[in-house]
mmCIF file of C-alpha atoms in Angstrom:
data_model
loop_
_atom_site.group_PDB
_atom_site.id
_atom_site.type_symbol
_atom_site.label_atom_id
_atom_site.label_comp_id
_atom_site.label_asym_id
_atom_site.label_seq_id
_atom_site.Cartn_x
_atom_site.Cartn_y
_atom_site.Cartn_z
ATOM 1 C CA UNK P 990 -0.479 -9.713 -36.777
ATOM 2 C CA UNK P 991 -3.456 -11.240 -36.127
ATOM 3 C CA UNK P 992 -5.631 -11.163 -32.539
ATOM 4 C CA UNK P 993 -5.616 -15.007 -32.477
ATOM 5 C CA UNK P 994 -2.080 -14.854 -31.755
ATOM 6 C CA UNK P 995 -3.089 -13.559 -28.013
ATOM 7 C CA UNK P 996 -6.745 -15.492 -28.267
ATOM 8 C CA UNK P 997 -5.000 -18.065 -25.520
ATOM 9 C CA UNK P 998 -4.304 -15.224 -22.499
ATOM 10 C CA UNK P 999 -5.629 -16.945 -19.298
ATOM 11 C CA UNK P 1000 -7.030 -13.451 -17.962
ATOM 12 C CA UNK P 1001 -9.390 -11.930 -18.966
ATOM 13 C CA UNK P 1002 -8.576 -9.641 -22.458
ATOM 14 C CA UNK P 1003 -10.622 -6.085 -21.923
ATOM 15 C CA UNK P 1004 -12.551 -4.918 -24.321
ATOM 16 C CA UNK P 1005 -11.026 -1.264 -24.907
ATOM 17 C CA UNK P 1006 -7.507 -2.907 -25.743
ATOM 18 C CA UNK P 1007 -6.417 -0.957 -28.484
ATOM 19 C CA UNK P 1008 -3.538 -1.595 -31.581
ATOM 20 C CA UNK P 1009 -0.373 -1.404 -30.946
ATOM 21 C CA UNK P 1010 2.487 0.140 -32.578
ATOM 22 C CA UNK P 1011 5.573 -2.747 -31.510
ATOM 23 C CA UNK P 1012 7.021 -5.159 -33.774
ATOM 24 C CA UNK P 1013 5.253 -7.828 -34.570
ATOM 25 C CA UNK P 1014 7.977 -10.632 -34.610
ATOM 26 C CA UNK P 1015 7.826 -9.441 -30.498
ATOM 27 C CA UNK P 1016 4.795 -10.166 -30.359
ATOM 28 C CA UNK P 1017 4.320 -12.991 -30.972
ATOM 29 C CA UNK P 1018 7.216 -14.237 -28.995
ATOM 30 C CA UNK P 1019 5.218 -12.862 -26.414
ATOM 31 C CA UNK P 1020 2.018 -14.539 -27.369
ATOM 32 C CA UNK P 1021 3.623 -17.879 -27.903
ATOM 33 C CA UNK P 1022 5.178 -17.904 -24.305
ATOM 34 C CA UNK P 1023 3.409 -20.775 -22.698
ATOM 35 C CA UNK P 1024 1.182 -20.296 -19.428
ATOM 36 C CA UNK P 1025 2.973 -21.542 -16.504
ATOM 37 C CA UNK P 1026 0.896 -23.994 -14.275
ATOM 38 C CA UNK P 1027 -1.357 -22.406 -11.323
ATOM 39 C CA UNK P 1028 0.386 -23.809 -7.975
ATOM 40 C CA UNK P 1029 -1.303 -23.352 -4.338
ATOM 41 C CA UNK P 1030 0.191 -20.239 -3.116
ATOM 42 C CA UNK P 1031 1.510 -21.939 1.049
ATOM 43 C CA UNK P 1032 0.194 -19.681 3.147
ATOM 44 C CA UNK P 1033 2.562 -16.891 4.948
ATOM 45 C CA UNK P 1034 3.247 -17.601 8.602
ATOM 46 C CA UNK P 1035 0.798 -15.466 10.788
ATOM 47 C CA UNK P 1036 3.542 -13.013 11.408
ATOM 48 C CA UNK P 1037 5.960 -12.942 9.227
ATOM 49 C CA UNK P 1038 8.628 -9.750 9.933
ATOM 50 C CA UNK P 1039 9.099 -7.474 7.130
ATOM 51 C CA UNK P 1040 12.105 -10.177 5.996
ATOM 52 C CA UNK P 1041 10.975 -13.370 7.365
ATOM 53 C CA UNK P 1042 10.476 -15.076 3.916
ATOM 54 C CA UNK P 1043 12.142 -18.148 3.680
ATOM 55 C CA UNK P 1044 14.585 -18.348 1.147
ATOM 56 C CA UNK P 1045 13.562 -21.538 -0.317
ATOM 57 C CA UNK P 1046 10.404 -19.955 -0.995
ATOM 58 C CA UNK P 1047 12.044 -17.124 -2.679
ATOM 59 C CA UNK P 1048 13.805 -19.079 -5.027
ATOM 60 C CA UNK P 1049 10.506 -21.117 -5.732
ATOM 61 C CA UNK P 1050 8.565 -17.610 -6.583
ATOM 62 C CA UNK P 1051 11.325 -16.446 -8.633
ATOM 63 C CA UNK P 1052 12.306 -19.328 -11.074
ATOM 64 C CA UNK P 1053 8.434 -19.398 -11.719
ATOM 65 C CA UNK P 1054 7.927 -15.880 -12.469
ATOM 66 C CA UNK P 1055 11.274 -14.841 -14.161
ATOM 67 C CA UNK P 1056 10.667 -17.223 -17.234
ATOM 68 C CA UNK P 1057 6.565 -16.089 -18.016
ATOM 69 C CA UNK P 1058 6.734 -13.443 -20.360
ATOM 70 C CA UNK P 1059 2.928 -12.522 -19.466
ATOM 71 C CA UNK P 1060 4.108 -10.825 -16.268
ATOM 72 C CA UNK P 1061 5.374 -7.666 -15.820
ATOM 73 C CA UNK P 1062 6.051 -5.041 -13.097
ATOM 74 C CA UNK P 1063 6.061 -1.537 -13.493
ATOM 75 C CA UNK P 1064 6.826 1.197 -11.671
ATOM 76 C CA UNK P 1065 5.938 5.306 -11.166
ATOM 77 C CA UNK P 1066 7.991 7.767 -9.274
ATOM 78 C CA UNK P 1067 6.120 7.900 -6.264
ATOM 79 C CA UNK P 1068 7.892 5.008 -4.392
ATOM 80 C CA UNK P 1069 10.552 3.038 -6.972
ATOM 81 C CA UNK P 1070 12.223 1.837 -4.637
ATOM 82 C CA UNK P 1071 9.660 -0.277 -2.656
ATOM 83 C CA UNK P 1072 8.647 -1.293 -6.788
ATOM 84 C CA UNK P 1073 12.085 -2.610 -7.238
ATOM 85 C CA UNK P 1074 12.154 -4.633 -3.774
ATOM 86 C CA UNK P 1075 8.974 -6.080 -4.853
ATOM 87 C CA UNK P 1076 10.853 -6.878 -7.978
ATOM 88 C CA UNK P 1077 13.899 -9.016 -6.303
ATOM 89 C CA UNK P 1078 11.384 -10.283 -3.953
ATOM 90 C CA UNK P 1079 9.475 -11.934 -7.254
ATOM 91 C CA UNK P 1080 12.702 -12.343 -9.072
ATOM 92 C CA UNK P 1081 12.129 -9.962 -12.502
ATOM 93 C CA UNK P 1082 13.072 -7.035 -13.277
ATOM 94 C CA UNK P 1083 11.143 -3.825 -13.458
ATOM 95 C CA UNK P 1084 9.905 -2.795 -17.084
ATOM 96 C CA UNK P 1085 11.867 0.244 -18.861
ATOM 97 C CA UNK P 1086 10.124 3.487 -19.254
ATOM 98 C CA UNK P 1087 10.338 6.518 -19.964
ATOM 99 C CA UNK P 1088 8.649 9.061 -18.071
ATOM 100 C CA UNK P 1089 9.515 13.228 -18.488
ATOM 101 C CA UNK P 1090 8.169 16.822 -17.387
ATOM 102 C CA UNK P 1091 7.723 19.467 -19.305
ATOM 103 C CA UNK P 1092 8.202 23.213 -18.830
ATOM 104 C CA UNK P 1093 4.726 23.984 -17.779
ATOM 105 C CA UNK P 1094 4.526 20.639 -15.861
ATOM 106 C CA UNK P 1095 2.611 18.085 -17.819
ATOM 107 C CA UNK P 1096 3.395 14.357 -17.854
ATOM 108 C CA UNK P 1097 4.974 12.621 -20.620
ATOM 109 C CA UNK P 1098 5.333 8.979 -20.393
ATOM 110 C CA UNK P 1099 5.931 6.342 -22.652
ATOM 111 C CA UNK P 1100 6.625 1.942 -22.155
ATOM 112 C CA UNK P 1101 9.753 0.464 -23.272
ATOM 113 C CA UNK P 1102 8.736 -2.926 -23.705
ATOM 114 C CA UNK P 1103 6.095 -4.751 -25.507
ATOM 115 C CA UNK P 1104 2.787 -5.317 -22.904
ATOM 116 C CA UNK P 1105 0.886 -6.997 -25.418
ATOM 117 C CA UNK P 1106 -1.837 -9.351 -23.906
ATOM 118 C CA UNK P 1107 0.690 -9.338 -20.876
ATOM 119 C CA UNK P 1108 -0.782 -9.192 -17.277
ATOM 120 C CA UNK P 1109 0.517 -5.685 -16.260
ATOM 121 C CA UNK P 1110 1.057 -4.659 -12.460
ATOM 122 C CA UNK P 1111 1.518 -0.685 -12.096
ATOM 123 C CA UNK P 1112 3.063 0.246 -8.816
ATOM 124 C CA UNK P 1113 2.576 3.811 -7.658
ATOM 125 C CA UNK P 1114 1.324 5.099 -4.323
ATOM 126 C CA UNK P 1115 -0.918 8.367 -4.259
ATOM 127 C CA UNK P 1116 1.230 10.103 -2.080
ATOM 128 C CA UNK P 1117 2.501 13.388 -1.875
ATOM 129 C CA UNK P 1118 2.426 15.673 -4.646
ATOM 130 C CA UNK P 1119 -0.447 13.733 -4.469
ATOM 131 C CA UNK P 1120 -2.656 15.382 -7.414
ATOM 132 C CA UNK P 1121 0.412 15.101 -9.930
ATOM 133 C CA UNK P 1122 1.227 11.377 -8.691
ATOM 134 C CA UNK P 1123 -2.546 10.431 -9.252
ATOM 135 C CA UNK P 1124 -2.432 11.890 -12.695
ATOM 136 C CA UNK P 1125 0.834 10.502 -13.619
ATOM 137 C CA UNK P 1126 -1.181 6.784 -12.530
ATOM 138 C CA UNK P 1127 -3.583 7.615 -14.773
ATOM 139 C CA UNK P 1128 -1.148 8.659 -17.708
ATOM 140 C CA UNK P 1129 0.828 5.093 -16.889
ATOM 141 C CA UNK P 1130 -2.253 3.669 -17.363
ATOM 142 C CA UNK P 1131 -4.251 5.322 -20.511
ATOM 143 C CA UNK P 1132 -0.433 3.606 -22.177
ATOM 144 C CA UNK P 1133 -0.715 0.428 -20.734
ATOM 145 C CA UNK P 1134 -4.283 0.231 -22.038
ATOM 146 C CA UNK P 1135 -3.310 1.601 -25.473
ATOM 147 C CA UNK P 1136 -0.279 -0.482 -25.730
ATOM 148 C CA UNK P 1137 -2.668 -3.632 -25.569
ATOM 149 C CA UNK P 1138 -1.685 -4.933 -22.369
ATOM 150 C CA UNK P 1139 -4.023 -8.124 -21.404
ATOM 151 C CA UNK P 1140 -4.655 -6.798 -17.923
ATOM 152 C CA UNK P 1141 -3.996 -4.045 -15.614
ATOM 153 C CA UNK P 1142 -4.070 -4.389 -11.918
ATOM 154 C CA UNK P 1143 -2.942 -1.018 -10.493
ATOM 155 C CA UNK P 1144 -1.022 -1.606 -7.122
ATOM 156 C CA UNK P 1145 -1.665 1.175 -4.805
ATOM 157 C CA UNK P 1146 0.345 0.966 -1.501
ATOM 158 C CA UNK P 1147 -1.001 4.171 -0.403
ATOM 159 C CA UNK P 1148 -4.634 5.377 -1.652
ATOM 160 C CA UNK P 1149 -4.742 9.199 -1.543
ATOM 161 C CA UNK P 1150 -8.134 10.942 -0.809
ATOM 162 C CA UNK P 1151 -8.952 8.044 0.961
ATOM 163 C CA UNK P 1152 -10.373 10.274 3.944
ATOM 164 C CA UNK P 1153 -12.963 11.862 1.850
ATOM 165 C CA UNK P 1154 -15.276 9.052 1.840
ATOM 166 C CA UNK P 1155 -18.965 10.632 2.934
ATOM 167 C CA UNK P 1156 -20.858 13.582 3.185
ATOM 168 C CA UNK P 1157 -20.113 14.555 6.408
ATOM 169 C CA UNK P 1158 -20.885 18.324 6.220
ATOM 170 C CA UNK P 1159 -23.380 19.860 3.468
ATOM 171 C CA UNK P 1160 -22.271 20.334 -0.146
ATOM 172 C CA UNK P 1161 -18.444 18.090 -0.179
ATOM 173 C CA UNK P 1162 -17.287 15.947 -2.324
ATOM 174 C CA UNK P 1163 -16.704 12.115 -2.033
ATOM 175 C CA UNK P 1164 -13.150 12.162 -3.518
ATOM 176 C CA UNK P 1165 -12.302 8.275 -2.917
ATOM 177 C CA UNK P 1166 -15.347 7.338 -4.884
ATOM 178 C CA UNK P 1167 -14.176 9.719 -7.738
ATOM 179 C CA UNK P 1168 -10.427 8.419 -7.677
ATOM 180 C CA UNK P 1169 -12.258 5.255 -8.009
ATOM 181 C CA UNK P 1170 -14.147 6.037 -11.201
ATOM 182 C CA UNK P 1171 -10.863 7.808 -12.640
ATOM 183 C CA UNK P 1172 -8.979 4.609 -12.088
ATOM 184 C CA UNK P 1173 -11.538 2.627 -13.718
ATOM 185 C CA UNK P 1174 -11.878 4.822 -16.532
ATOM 186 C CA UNK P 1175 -8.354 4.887 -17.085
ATOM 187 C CA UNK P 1176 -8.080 1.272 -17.929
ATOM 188 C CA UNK P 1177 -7.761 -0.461 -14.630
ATOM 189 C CA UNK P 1178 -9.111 -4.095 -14.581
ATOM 190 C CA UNK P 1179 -8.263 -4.725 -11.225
ATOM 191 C CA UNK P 1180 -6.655 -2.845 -8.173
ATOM 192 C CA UNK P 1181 -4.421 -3.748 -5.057
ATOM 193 C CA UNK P 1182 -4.692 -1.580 -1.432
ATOM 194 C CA UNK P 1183 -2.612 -1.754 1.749
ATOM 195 C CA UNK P 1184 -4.931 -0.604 4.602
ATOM 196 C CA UNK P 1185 -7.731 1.740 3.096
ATOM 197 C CA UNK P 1186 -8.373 4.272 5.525
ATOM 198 C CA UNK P 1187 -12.355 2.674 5.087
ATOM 199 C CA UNK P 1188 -12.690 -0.958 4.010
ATOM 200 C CA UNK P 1189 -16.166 -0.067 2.153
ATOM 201 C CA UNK P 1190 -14.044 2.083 -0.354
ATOM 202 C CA UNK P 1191 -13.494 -1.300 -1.914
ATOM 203 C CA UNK P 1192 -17.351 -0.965 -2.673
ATOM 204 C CA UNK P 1193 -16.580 2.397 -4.858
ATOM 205 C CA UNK P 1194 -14.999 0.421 -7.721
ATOM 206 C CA UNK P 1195 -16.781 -2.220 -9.991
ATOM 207 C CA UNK P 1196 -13.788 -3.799 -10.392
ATOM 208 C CA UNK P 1197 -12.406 -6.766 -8.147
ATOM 209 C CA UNK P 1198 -10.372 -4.783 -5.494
ATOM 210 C CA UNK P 1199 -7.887 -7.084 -3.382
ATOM 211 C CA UNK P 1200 -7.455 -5.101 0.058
ATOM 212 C CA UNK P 1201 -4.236 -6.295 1.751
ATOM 213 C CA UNK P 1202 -3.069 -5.362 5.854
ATOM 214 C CA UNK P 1203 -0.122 -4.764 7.017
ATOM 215 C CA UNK P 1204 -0.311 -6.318 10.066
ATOM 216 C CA UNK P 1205 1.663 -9.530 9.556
ATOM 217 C CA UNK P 1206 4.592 -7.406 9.211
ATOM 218 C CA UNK P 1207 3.808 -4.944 12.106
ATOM 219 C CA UNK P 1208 2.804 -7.645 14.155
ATOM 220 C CA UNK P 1209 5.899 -9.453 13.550
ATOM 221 C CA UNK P 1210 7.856 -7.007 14.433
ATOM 222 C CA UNK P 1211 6.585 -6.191 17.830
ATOM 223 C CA UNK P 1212 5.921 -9.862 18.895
ATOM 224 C CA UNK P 1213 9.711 -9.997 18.214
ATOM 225 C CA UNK P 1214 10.053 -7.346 20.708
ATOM 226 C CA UNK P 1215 8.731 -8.653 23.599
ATOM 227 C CA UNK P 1216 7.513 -5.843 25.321
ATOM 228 C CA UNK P 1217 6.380 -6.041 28.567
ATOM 229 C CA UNK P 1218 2.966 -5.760 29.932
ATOM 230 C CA UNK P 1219 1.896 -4.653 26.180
ATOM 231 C CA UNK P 1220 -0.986 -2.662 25.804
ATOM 232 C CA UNK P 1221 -2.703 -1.998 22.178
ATOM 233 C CA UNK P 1222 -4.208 1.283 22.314
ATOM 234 C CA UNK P 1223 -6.840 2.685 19.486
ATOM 235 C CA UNK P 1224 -6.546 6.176 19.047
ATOM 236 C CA UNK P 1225 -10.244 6.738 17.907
ATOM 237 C CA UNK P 1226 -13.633 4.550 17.694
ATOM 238 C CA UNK P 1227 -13.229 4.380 14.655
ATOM 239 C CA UNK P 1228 -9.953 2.061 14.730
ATOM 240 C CA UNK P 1229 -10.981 -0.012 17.630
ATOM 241 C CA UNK P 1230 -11.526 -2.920 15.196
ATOM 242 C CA UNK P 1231 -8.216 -2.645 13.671
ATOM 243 C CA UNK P 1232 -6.632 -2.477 16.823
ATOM 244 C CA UNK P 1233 -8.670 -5.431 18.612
ATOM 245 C CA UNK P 1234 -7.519 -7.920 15.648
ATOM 246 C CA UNK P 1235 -3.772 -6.569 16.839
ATOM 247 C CA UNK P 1236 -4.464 -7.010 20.292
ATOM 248 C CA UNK P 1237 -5.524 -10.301 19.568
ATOM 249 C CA UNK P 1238 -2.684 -11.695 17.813
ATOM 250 C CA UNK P 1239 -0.244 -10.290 20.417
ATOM 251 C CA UNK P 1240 -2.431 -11.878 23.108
ATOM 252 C CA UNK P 1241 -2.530 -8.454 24.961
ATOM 253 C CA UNK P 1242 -5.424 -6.211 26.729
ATOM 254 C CA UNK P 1243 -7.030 -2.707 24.424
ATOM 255 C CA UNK P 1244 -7.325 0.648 25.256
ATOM 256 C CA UNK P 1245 -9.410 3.054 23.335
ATOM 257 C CA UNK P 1246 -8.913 6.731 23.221
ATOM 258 C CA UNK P 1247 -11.947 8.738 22.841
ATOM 259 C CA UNK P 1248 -11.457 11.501 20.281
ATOM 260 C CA UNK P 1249 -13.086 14.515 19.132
ATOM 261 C CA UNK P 1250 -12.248 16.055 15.860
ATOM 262 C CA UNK P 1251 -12.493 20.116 16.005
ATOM 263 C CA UNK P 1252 -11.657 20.687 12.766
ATOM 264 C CA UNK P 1253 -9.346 19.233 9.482
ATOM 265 C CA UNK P 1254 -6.524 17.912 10.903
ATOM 266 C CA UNK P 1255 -6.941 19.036 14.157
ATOM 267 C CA UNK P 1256 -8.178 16.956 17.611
ATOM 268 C CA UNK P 1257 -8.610 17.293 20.776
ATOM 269 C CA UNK P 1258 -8.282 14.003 22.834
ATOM 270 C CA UNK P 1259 -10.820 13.918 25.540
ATOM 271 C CA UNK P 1260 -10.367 10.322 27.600
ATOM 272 C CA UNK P 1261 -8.584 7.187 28.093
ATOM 273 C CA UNK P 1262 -10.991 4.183 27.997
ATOM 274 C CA UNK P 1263 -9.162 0.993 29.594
ATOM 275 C CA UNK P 1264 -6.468 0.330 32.365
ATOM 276 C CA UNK P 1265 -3.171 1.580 30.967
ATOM 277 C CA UNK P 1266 -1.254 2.264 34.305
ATOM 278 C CA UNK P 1267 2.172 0.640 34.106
ATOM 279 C CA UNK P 1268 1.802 -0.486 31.045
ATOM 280 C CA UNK P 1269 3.645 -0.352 27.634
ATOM 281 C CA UNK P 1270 1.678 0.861 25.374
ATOM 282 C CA UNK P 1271 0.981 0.658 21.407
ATOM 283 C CA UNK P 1272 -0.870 3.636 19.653
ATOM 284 C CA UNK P 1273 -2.087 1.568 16.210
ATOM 285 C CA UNK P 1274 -3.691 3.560 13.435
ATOM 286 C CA UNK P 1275 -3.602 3.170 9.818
ATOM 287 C CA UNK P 1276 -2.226 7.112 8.816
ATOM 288 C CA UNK P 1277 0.192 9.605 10.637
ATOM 289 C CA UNK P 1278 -0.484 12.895 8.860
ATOM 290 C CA UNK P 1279 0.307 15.875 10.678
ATOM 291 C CA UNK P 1280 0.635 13.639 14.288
ATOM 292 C CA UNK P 1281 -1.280 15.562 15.881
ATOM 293 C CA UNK P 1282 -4.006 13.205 17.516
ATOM 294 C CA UNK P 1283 -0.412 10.703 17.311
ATOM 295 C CA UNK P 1284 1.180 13.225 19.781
ATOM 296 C CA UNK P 1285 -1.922 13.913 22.007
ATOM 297 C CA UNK P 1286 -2.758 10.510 22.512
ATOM 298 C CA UNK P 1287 0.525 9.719 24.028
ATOM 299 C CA UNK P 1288 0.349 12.647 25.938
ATOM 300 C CA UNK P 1289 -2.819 11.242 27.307
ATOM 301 C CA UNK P 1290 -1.790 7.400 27.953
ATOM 302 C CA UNK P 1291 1.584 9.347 30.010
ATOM 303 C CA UNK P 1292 -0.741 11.043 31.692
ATOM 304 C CA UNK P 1293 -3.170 7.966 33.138
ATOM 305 C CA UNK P 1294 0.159 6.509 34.475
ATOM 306 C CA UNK P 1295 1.704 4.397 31.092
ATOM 307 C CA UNK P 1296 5.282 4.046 31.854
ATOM 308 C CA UNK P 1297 6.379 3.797 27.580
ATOM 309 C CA UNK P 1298 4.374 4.487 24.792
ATOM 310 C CA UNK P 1299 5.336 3.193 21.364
ATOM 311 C CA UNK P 1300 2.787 4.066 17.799
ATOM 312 C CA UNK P 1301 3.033 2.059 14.340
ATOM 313 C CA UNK P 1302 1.216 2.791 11.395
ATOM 314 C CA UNK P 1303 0.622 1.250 8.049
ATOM 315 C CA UNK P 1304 1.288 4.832 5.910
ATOM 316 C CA UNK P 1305 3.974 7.808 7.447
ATOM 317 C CA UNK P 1306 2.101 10.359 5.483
ATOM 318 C CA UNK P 1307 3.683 12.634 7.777
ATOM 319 C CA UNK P 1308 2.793 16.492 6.407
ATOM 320 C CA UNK P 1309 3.637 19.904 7.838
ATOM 321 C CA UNK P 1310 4.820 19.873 11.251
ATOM 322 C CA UNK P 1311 4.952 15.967 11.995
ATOM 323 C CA UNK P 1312 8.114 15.216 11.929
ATOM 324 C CA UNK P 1313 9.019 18.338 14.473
ATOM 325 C CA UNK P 1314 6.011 16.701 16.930
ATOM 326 C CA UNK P 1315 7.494 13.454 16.632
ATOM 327 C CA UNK P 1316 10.757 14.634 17.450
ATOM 328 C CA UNK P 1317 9.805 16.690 20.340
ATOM 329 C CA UNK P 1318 7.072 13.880 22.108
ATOM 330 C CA UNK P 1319 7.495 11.167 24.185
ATOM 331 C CA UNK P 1320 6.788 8.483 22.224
ATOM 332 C CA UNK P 1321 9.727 5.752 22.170
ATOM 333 C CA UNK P 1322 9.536 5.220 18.315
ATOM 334 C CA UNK P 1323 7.001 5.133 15.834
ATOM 335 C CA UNK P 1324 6.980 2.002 13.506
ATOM 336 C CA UNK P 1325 5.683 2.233 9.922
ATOM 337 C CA UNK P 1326 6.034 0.918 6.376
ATOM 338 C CA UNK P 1327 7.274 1.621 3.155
ATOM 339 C CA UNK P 1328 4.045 2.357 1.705
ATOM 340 C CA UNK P 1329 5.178 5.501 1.482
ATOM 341 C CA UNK P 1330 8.867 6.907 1.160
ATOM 342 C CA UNK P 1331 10.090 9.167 3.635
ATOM 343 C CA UNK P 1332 11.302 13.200 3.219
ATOM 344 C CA UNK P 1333 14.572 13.979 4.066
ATOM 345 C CA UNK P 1334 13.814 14.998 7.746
ATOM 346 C CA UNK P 1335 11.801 12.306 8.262
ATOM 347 C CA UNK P 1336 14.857 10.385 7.330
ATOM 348 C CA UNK P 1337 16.554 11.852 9.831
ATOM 349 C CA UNK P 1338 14.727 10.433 12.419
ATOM 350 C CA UNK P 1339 15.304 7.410 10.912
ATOM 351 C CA UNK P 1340 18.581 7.514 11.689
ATOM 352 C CA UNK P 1341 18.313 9.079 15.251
ATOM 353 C CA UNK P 1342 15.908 5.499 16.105
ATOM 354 C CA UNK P 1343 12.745 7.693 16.364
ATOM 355 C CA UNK P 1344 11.018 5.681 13.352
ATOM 356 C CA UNK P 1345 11.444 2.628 12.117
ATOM 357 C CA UNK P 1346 10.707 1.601 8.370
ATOM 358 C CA UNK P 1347 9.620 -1.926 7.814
ATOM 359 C CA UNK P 1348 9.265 -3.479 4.441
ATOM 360 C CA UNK P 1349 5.775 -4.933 2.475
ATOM 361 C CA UNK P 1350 7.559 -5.699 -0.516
ATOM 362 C CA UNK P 1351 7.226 -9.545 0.324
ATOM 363 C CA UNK P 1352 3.400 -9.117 1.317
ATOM 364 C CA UNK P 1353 3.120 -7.324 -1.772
ATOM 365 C CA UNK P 1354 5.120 -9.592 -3.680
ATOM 366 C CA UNK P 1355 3.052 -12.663 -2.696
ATOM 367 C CA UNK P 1356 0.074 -10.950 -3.213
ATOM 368 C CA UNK P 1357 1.009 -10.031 -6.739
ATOM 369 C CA UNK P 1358 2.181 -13.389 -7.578
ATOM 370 C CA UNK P 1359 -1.566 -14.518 -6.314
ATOM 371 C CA UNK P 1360 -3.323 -12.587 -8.568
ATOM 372 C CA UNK P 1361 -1.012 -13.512 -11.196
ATOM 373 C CA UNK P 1362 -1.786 -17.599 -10.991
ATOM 374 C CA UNK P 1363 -5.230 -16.642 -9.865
ATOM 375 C CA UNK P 1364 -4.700 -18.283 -6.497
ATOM 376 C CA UNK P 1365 -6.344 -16.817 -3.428
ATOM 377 C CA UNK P 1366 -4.880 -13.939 -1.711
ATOM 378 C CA UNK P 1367 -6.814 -14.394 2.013
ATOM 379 C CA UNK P 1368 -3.975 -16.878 2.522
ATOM 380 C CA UNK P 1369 -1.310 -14.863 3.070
ATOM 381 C CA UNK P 1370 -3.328 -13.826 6.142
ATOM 382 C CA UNK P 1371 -4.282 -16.871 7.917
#
């Protein structure tokens, strides 16, 4: 079939789109799919909880998006779930795939579905196994690319080796600028991020890089709490700007905890800047690894006279022995997202109230379904 059959794609169509081996009577039912018409995206309340869309709204996004054939979702097996709530959120299904192991452990992965000159969003947080979930991105990807999709926007909840951003000590590598270039190389044409760990990673990819927050969800959720005499606490100088625009959209005083890194993954918290006596406070930070500074800085706030301490983060990385600290501190609960699924003990604590799991799916939905009509994404936070 000729390449005029696709010639009419309203993104753009990269250059290293390949041939592709489906039927051509499919494609061009594909092709011949009109363009639905670009609407305003209404912008999301300031602080919407993690189920606060209205349901009008819904209904709205999904009749629009269920009948273009140029959109489709797909999904990796890092976090399927949160792929498939995004999914019923937008109203279409997630594209059929196959994807298999074999004995020695390599990835084998192959579409379903005919992508060509379709606007392709791949869903799959670098989380842990981290290394084999960023190659099995890549794999996803080197298919879509091959498979003559008309663009690939790689959603990223979670972006692993995010820490790694500078030289901080002689001879290291910068291994967020490198996952950068691997994305890029694998066929990416654009890329979507919840909370980078550094906003100027956005500046490793020459690509257009949408960087979303979760803090319209986490914010809704603890303005719906009403906790009284709230305190937002940072736990490091290097989140105090995070935490100030919290503070400032629950209307509430910040704390900063001043922090001194020893060595990887371990801190040692050395003083409590700001009045917390009597006070309820909130420990905000992007990433709970190992929660070890999560832990100490609780320990700290206790200790200067705050009567509850609470913590929320956008990704419950949660390695080695963090879900036994969170179990045995003081901290009411820690609030996260889904940007990440949680292990089986982590689960647990789920269930015992210690965490709390809220859902982006609709932030990531409308997000998605920006891109997609190319209207702008900045809404969905003002």
């Amino acid at each position: 079939m000729s390449d005029k059959n696709t010639a009419a794609v309203p993104f753009p169509r990269p250059a290293h789109a390949g041939t592709n081996q489906d039927s051509a009577p499919a494609a061009k039912a594909a092709a011949d799919q009109p363009r639905q018409a670009a609407e305003p995206t209404a912008p999301a309340a300031s602080a919407p909880g993690p189920k606060a869309a209205d349901s009008k709204t819904e209904k709205k996004r999904s009749s629009r998006l269920a009948d273009d054939k140029r959109f489709k979702i797909f999904s990796g097996s890092a976090n399927r779930s949160l792929t498939e709530e995004i999914g019923k959120f937008l109203g279409v299904p997630v594209g059929e795939t196959r994807l298999q192991r074999f004995a020695d452990g390599e990835t084998h992965f192959q579409l379903l579905e005919n992508v060509r000159g379709v606007d392709v969003f791949l869903v799959q947080p670098t989380c842990h196994p981290v290394d084999q979930n960023l190659v099995e991105l890549l794999i996803m990807m080197d298919a879509l690319r091959r498979a003559s999709a008309g663009r690939i926007t790689v959603v990223v909840p979670y972006y692993g080796y995010a820490r790694q951003d500078r030289k901080d000590r002689p001879r290291v590598a910068i291994t967020s600028k490198l996952v950068a270039d691997l994305l890029t190389t694998a066929g990416a044409n654009r890329a979507l991020f919840v909370d980078l760990h550094a906003a100027q990673i956005q500046g490793f990819f020459n690509i257009p890089v949408d960087h979303l927050f979760a803090s319209p969800v986490l914010v809704g959720h603890f303005r719906g709490l009403n906790l009284p005499n709230l305190t937002v606490v940072s736990p490091d100088a290097g989140g105090v700007e995070r935490a100030r625009f919290f503070a400032k959209k629950l209307e509430v005083p910040l704390a900063i905890v001043d922090k001194r890194r020893t060595d990887i993954n371990v801190t040692e918290v050395m003083n409590v800047i700001g009045d917390v006596k009597g006070r309820t406070c909130l420990i905000l930070d992007d990433i709970v690894d190992t929660a070890g500074t999560l832990v100490k800085t609780a320990e700290a706030l206790l200790e200067q006279g705050a009567e509850r301490v609470y913590a929320c983060a956008s990704h419950a990385v949660l390695s080695g022995p963090a879900v036994e600290r969170i179990r045995d501190s003081k901290l009411e609960q820690l609030v996260v997202t889904d940007t990440i699924p949680l292990s089986e003990a982590a689960q647990q604590l789920e269930k015992e109230g210690k965490i709390k799991v809220l859902t982006i799916a609709g932030l990531l939905g409308r997000a998605i379904e920006s891109i997609h009509m190319e209207t702008s994404v900045s809404t969905l936070f003002n």
